[in-house]
Amino acid sequence: MDWSDLQYFLAVAQGGSISRASRTLRVNHSTVLRRLQRLEERLGVALFQRLPGGYQLTVAGRRWPPSWPVSASRSSGPSASCWGRTCRFAAASA
């Protein structure tokens, strides 16, 4: 898993749109869209529902990531949790 995937995911979840995420990340709109699509394809689930007014987290998006594949155990790896448009993540402790 690429760490920047989490960054793009969080920017869209918090901003509610690709445009806001692209401004926050200071990248092109198409870059955010492409990265988000690639992440969803890799995971095999839709993380966001595309609505006329913006992007809303799906049930899978609110639960992602339950654990990171790079961690040896659930407690040692980074984690993220989202509720509505608010996401929190924690890095692994040293």
GROMACS .gro file of C-alpha atoms in nm:
model
   94
    1MET     CA    1   0.000   0.000   0.000
    2ASP     CA    2   0.134   0.339  -0.099
    3TRP     CA    3   0.121   0.594   0.186
    4SER     CA    4   0.009   0.862  -0.057
    5ASP     CA    5  -0.307   0.655  -0.120
    6LEU     CA    6  -0.413   0.741   0.235
    7GLN     CA    7  -0.334   1.107   0.175
    8TYR     CA    8  -0.552   1.120  -0.138
    9PHE     CA    9  -0.831   0.921   0.030
   10LEU     CA   10  -0.834   1.152   0.334
   11ALA     CA   11  -0.827   1.468   0.122
   12VAL     CA   12  -1.135   1.359  -0.073
   13ALA     CA   13  -1.313   1.233   0.242
   14GLN     CA   14  -1.248   1.557   0.429
   15GLY     CA   15  -1.307   1.793   0.139
   16GLY     CA   16  -1.606   1.613  -0.009
   17SER     CA   17  -1.491   1.673  -0.365
   18ILE     CA   18  -1.208   1.605  -0.605
   19SER     CA   19  -1.164   1.980  -0.663
   20ARG     CA   20  -1.116   2.058  -0.293
   21ALA     CA   21  -0.882   1.762  -0.254
   22SER     CA   22  -0.674   1.877  -0.550
   23ARG     CA   23  -0.642   2.227  -0.401
   24THR     CA   24  -0.549   2.082  -0.060
   25LEU     CA   25  -0.291   1.847  -0.209
   26ARG     CA   26  -0.174   2.106  -0.465
   27VAL     CA   27  -0.204   1.863  -0.753
   28ASN     CA   28  -0.408   1.846  -1.070
   29HIS     CA   29  -0.775   1.747  -1.048
   30SER     CA   30  -0.716   1.452  -1.282
   31THR     CA   31  -0.432   1.324  -1.060
   32VAL     CA   32  -0.665   1.297  -0.758
   33LEU     CA   33  -0.935   1.131  -0.966
   34ARG     CA   34  -0.691   0.881  -1.121
   35ARG     CA   35  -0.534   0.791  -0.785
   36LEU     CA   36  -0.873   0.743  -0.621
   37GLN     CA   37  -0.994   0.522  -0.905
   38ARG     CA   38  -0.674   0.316  -0.890
   39LEU     CA   39  -0.713   0.268  -0.514
   40GLU     CA   40  -1.075   0.158  -0.549
   41GLU     CA   41  -0.982  -0.084  -0.827
   42ARG     CA   42  -0.704  -0.234  -0.614
   43LEU     CA   43  -0.934  -0.273  -0.315
   44GLY     CA   44  -1.225  -0.398  -0.527
   45VAL     CA   45  -1.477  -0.167  -0.357
   46ALA     CA   46  -1.620   0.179  -0.405
   47LEU     CA   47  -1.493   0.404  -0.125
   48PHE     CA   48  -1.707   0.700  -0.229
   49GLN     CA   49  -2.052   0.755  -0.367
   50ARG     CA   50  -2.040   1.010  -0.647
   51LEU     CA   51  -2.321   1.262  -0.597
   52PRO     CA   52  -2.408   1.582  -0.785
   53GLY     CA   53  -2.294   1.785  -0.481
   54GLY     CA   54  -1.971   1.596  -0.421
   55TYR     CA   55  -1.826   1.274  -0.286
   56GLN     CA   56  -1.968   1.090   0.014
   57LEU     CA   57  -1.806   0.794   0.188
   58THR     CA   58  -1.969   0.458   0.132
   59VAL     CA   59  -1.995   0.201   0.411
   60ALA     CA   60  -1.673   0.046   0.278
   61GLY     CA   61  -1.510   0.390   0.272
   62ARG     CA   62  -1.600   0.454   0.636
   63ARG     CA   63  -1.450   0.119   0.732
   64TRP     CA   64  -1.134   0.142   0.522
   65PRO     CA   65  -0.868   0.049   0.610
   66PRO     CA   66  -0.958  -0.208   0.879
   67SER     CA   67  -0.589  -0.297   0.890
   68TRP     CA   68  -0.295  -0.223   0.669
   69PRO     CA   69  -0.134  -0.506   0.473
   70VAL     CA   70   0.215  -0.379   0.562
   71SER     CA   71   0.164  -0.427   0.935
   72ALA     CA   72   0.265  -0.746   1.115
   73SER     CA   73  -0.034  -0.718   1.345
   74ARG     CA   74  -0.336  -0.495   1.380
   75SER     CA   75  -0.196  -0.311   1.681
   76SER     CA   76   0.148  -0.241   1.531
   77GLY     CA   77   0.044  -0.091   1.197
   78PRO     CA   78  -0.104   0.243   1.098
   79SER     CA   79  -0.481   0.269   1.105
   80ALA     CA   80  -0.755   0.503   0.991
   81SER     CA   81  -1.116   0.554   1.080
   82CYS     CA   82  -1.376   0.775   0.920
   83TRP     CA   83  -1.715   0.897   1.027
   84GLY     CA   84  -1.904   1.111   0.779
   85ARG     CA   85  -1.643   1.340   0.628
   86THR     CA   86  -1.410   1.326   0.927
   87CYS     CA   87  -1.120   1.081   0.911
   88ARG     CA   88  -0.854   1.013   1.170
   89PHE     CA   89  -0.544   0.805   1.130
   90ALA     CA   90  -0.271   0.692   1.361
   91ALA     CA   91   0.083   0.594   1.275
   92ALA     CA   92   0.248   0.285   1.415
   93SER     CA   93   0.423   0.335   1.746
   94ALA     CA   94   0.800   0.292   1.749
   0.00000   0.00000   0.00000
